[in-house]
Short mmCIF file of C-alpha atoms in Angstrom, two decimals:
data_model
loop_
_atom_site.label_atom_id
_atom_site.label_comp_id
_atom_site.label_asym_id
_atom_site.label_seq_id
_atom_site.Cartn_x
_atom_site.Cartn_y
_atom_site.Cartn_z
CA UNK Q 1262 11.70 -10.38 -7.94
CA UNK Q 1263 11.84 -6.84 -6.89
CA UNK Q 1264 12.67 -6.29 -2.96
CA UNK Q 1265 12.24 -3.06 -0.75
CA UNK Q 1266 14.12 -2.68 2.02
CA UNK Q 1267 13.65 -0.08 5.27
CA UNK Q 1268 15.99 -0.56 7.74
CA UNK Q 1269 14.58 1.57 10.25
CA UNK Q 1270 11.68 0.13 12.01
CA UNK Q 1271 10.94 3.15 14.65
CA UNK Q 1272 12.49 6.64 14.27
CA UNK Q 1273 11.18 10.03 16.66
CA UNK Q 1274 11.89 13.60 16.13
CA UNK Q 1275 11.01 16.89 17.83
CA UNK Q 1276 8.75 18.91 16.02
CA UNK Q 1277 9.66 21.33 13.74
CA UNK Q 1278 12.86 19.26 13.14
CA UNK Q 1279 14.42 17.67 9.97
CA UNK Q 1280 13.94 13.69 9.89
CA UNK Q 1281 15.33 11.49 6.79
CA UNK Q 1282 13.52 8.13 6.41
CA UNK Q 1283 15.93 5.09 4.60
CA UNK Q 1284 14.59 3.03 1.96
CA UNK Q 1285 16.77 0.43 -0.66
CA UNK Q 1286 15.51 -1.77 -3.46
CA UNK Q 1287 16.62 -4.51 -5.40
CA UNK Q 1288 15.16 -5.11 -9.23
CA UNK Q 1289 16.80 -5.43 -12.44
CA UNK Q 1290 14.32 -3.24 -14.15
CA UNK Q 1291 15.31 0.19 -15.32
CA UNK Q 1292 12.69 2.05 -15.76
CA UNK Q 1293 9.98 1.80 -12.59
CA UNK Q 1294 8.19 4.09 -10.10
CA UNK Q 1295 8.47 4.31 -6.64
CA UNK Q 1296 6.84 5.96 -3.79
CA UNK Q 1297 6.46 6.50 -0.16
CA UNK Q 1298 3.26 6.05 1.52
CA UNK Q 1299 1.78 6.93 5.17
CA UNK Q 1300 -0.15 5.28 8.01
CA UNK Q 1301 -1.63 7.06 10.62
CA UNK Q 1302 -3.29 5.43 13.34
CA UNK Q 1303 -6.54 5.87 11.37
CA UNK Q 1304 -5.28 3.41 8.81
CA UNK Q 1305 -6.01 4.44 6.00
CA UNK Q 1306 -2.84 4.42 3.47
CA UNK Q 1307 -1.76 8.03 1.92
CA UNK Q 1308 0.33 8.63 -0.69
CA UNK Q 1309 2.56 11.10 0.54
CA UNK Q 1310 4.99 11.38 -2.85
CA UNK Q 1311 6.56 9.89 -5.89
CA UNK Q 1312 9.20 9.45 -8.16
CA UNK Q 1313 9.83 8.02 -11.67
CA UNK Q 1314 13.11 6.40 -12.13
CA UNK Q 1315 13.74 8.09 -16.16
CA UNK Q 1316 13.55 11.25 -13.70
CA UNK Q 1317 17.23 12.79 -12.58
CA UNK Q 1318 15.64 15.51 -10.55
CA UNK Q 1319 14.30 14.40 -6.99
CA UNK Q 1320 10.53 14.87 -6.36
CA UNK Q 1321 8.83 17.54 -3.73
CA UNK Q 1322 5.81 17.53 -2.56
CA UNK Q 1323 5.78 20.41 0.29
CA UNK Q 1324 7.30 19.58 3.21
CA UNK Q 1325 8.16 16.25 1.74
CA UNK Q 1326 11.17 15.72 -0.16
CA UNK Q 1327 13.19 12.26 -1.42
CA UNK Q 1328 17.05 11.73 -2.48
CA UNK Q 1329 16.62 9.30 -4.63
CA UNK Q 1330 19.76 7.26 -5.99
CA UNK Q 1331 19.40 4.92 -8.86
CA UNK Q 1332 22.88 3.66 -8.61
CA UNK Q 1333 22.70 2.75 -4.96
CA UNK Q 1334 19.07 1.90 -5.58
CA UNK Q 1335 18.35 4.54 -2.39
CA UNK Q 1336 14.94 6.35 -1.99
CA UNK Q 1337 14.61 8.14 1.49
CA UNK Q 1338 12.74 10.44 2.44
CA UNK Q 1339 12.95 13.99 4.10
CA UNK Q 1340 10.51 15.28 6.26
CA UNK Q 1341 10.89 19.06 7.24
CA UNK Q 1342 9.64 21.18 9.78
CA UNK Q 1343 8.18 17.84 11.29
CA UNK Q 1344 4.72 18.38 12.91
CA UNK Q 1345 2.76 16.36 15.18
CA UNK Q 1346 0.18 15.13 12.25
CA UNK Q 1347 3.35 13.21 10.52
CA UNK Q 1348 3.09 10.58 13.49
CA UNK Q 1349 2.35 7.88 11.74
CA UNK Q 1350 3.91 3.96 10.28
CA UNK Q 1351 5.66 4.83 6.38
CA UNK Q 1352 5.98 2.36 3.94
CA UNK Q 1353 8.56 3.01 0.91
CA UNK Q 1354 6.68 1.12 -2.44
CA UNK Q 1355 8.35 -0.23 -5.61
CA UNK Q 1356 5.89 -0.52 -9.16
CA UNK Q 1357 7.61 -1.81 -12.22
CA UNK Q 1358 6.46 -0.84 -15.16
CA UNK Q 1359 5.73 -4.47 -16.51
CA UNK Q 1360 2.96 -5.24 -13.89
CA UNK Q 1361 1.20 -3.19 -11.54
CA UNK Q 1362 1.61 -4.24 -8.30
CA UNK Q 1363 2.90 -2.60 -5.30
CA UNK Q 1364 5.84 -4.11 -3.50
CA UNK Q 1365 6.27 -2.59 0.50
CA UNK Q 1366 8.77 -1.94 2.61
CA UNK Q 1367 8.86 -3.35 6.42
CA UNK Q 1368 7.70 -0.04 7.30
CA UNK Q 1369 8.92 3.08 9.90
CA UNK Q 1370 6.89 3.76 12.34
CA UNK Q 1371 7.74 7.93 12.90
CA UNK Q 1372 7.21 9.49 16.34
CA UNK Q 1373 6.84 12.94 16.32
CA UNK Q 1374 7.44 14.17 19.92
CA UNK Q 1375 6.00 17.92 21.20
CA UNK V 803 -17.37 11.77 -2.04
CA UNK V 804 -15.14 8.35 -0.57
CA UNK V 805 -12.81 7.48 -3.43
CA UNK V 806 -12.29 3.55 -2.36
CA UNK V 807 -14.77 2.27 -0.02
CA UNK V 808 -14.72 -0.46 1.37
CA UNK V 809 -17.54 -2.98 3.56
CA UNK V 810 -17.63 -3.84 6.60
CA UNK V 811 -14.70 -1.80 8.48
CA UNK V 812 -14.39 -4.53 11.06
CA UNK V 813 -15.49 -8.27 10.86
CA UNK V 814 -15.19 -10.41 13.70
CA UNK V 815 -16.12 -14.05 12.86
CA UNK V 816 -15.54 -17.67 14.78
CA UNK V 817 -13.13 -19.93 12.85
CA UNK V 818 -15.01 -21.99 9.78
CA UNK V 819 -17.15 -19.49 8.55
CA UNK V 820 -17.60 -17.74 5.00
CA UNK V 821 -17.15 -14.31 4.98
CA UNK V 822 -17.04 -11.48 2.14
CA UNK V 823 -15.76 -8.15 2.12
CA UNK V 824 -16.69 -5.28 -0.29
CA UNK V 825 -14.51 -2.96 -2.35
CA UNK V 826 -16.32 0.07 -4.70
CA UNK V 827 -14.59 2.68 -6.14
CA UNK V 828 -16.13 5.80 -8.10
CA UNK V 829 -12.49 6.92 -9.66
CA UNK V 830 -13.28 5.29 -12.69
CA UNK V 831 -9.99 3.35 -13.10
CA UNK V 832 -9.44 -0.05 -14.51
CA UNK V 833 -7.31 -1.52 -11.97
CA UNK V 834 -8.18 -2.95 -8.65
CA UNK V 835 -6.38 -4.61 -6.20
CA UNK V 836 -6.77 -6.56 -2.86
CA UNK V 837 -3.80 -6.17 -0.27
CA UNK V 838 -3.51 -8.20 3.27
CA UNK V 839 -1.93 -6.26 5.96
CA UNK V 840 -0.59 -8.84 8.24
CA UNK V 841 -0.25 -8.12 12.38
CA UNK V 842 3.41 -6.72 11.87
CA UNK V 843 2.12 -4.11 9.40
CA UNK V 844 3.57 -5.88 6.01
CA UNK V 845 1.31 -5.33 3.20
CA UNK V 846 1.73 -8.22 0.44
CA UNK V 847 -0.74 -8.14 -3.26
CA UNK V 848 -3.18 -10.92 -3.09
CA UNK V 849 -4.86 -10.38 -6.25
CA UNK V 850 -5.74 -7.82 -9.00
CA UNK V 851 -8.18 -7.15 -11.75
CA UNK V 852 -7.69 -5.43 -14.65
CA UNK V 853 -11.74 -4.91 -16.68
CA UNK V 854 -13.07 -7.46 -14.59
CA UNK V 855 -9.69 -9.88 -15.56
CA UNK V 856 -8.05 -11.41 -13.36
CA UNK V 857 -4.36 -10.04 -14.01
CA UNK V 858 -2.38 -11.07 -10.80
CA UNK V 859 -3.06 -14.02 -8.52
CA UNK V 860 -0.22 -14.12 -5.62
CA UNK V 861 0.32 -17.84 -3.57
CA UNK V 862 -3.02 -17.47 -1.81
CA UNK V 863 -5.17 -20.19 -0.20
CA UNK V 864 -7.69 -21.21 -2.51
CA UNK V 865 -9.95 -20.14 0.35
CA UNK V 866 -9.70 -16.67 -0.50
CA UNK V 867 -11.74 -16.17 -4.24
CA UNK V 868 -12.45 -12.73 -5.98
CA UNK V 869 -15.17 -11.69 -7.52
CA UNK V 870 -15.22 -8.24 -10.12
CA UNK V 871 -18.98 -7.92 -10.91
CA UNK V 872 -17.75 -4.70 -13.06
CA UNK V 873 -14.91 -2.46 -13.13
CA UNK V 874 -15.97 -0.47 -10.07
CA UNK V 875 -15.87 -3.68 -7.78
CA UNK V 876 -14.14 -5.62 -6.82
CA UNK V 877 -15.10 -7.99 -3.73
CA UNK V 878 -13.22 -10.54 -1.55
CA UNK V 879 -14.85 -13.82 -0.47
CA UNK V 880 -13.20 -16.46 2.13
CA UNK V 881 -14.13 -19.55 3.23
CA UNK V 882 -13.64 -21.40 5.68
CA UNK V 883 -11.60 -18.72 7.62
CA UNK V 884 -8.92 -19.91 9.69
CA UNK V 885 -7.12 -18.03 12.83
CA UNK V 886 -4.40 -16.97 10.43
CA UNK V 887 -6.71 -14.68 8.08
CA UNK V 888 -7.08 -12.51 10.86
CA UNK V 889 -5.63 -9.46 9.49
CA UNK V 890 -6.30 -6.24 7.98
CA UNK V 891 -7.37 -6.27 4.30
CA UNK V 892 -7.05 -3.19 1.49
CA UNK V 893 -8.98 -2.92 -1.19
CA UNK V 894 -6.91 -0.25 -3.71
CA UNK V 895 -7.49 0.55 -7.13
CA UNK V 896 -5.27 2.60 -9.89
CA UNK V 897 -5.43 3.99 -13.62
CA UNK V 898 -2.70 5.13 -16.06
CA UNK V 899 -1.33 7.70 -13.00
CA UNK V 900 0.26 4.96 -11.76
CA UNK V 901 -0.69 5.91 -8.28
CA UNK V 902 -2.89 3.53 -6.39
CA UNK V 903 -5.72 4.65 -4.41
CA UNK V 904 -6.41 2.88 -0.98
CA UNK V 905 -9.54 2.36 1.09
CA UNK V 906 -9.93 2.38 4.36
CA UNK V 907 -9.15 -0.90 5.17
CA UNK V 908 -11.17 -4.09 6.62
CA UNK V 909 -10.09 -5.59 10.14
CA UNK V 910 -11.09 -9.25 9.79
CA UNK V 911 -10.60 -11.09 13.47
CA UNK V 912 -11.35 -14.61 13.47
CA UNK V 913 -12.23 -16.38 17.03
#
């Protein structure tokens, strides 16, 4: 069974600052997807970005970048220029590609402070 | 146009009761899926349908039963609810993008 890892339940940064998120998984699969999601306060879930493991090159989505690692099984995430609407709990997500489920992280809850 | 939706937002309900919570989506995908969102944030699959099939069906009391009248719902009944359901439920659904589409999310207290 596939396992997701994030070993950094709170985190803060000052806006406009550089914060890196930590995510590892375990899973003997090689080809999968996975992806980080956010949680405002609002609740609703947002997928902030993805990445195919058959990929080498590391996705972008904006502001939102991840180093992802297939050795070390490592997918953080970078969050630039932080701003006060990236407060919020984010979940790193594993999806193999022989069933579709979702399997979560513990979560980070982010803090960005003015 | 809401994506997901999902009804009620909030249910508050004394312990033994049947409840049901609604999931509709208007993305057209095949896939739909019911998370639980437990106090400490964790989200863990309960169930999903693929075409009205049942195609996953995680350890869950057989107190909680799904129902897919078509591909576009997909609801969640519980019986007999139990101070332990309490907890906020997803409704999410997905096609060949991979990417799963949540809703907003059902708080379910139980008294």
């Amino acid at each position: 069974a596939q396992t997701v890892t994030q070993s950094q339940p709170e985190m803060s940064v000052q806006e406009a600052e550089t914060v890196t998120l930590s995510c590892t998984y375990d899973t003997s699969e090689n080809n999968y997807y996975l992806f980080w999601y956010k949680q405002p306060p609002s609740r609703q879930m947002i997928l902030v970005i993805r990445q195919e493991a058959y990929k080498q090159q590391n996705a972008t989505e904006n502001r939102f970048s991840v180093n992802f690692q297939k050795a070390a099984k490592s997918f953080s995430l970078k969050i630039s220029d932080s701003q006060l609407g990236d407060t919020a709990m984010y979940f790193c997500a594993f999806r193999g590609t022989s069933g579709s489920r979702l399997t979560f992280g513990e979560g980070t809850q982010l803090t960005v402070n003015p | 146009d809401t994506a997901v939706s999902q009804t009620p937002k909030y249910l508050v309900t004394q312990m033994g009761n049947d409840k049901s919570i609604k999931c509709e989506q208007n993305l057209g995908h095949d896939t739909m899926y019911w998370y639980k969102q437990d106090s400490k944030k964790f989200l863990k699959i309960m169930f999903s349908y693929n075409n009205k099939e049942l195609i996953i069906n995680e350890t869950v009391p057989n107190r909680f039963s799904p129902k897919s009248p078509d591909k576009a719902h997909l609801n969640l009944h519980i019986n007999s609810l139990e101070l332990g359901d309490s907890a906020v439920y997803f409704c999410a659904s997905s096609q060949d993008t991979v990417e799963q589409y949540f809703g907003p999310g059902t708080r379910l207290t139980v008294t």
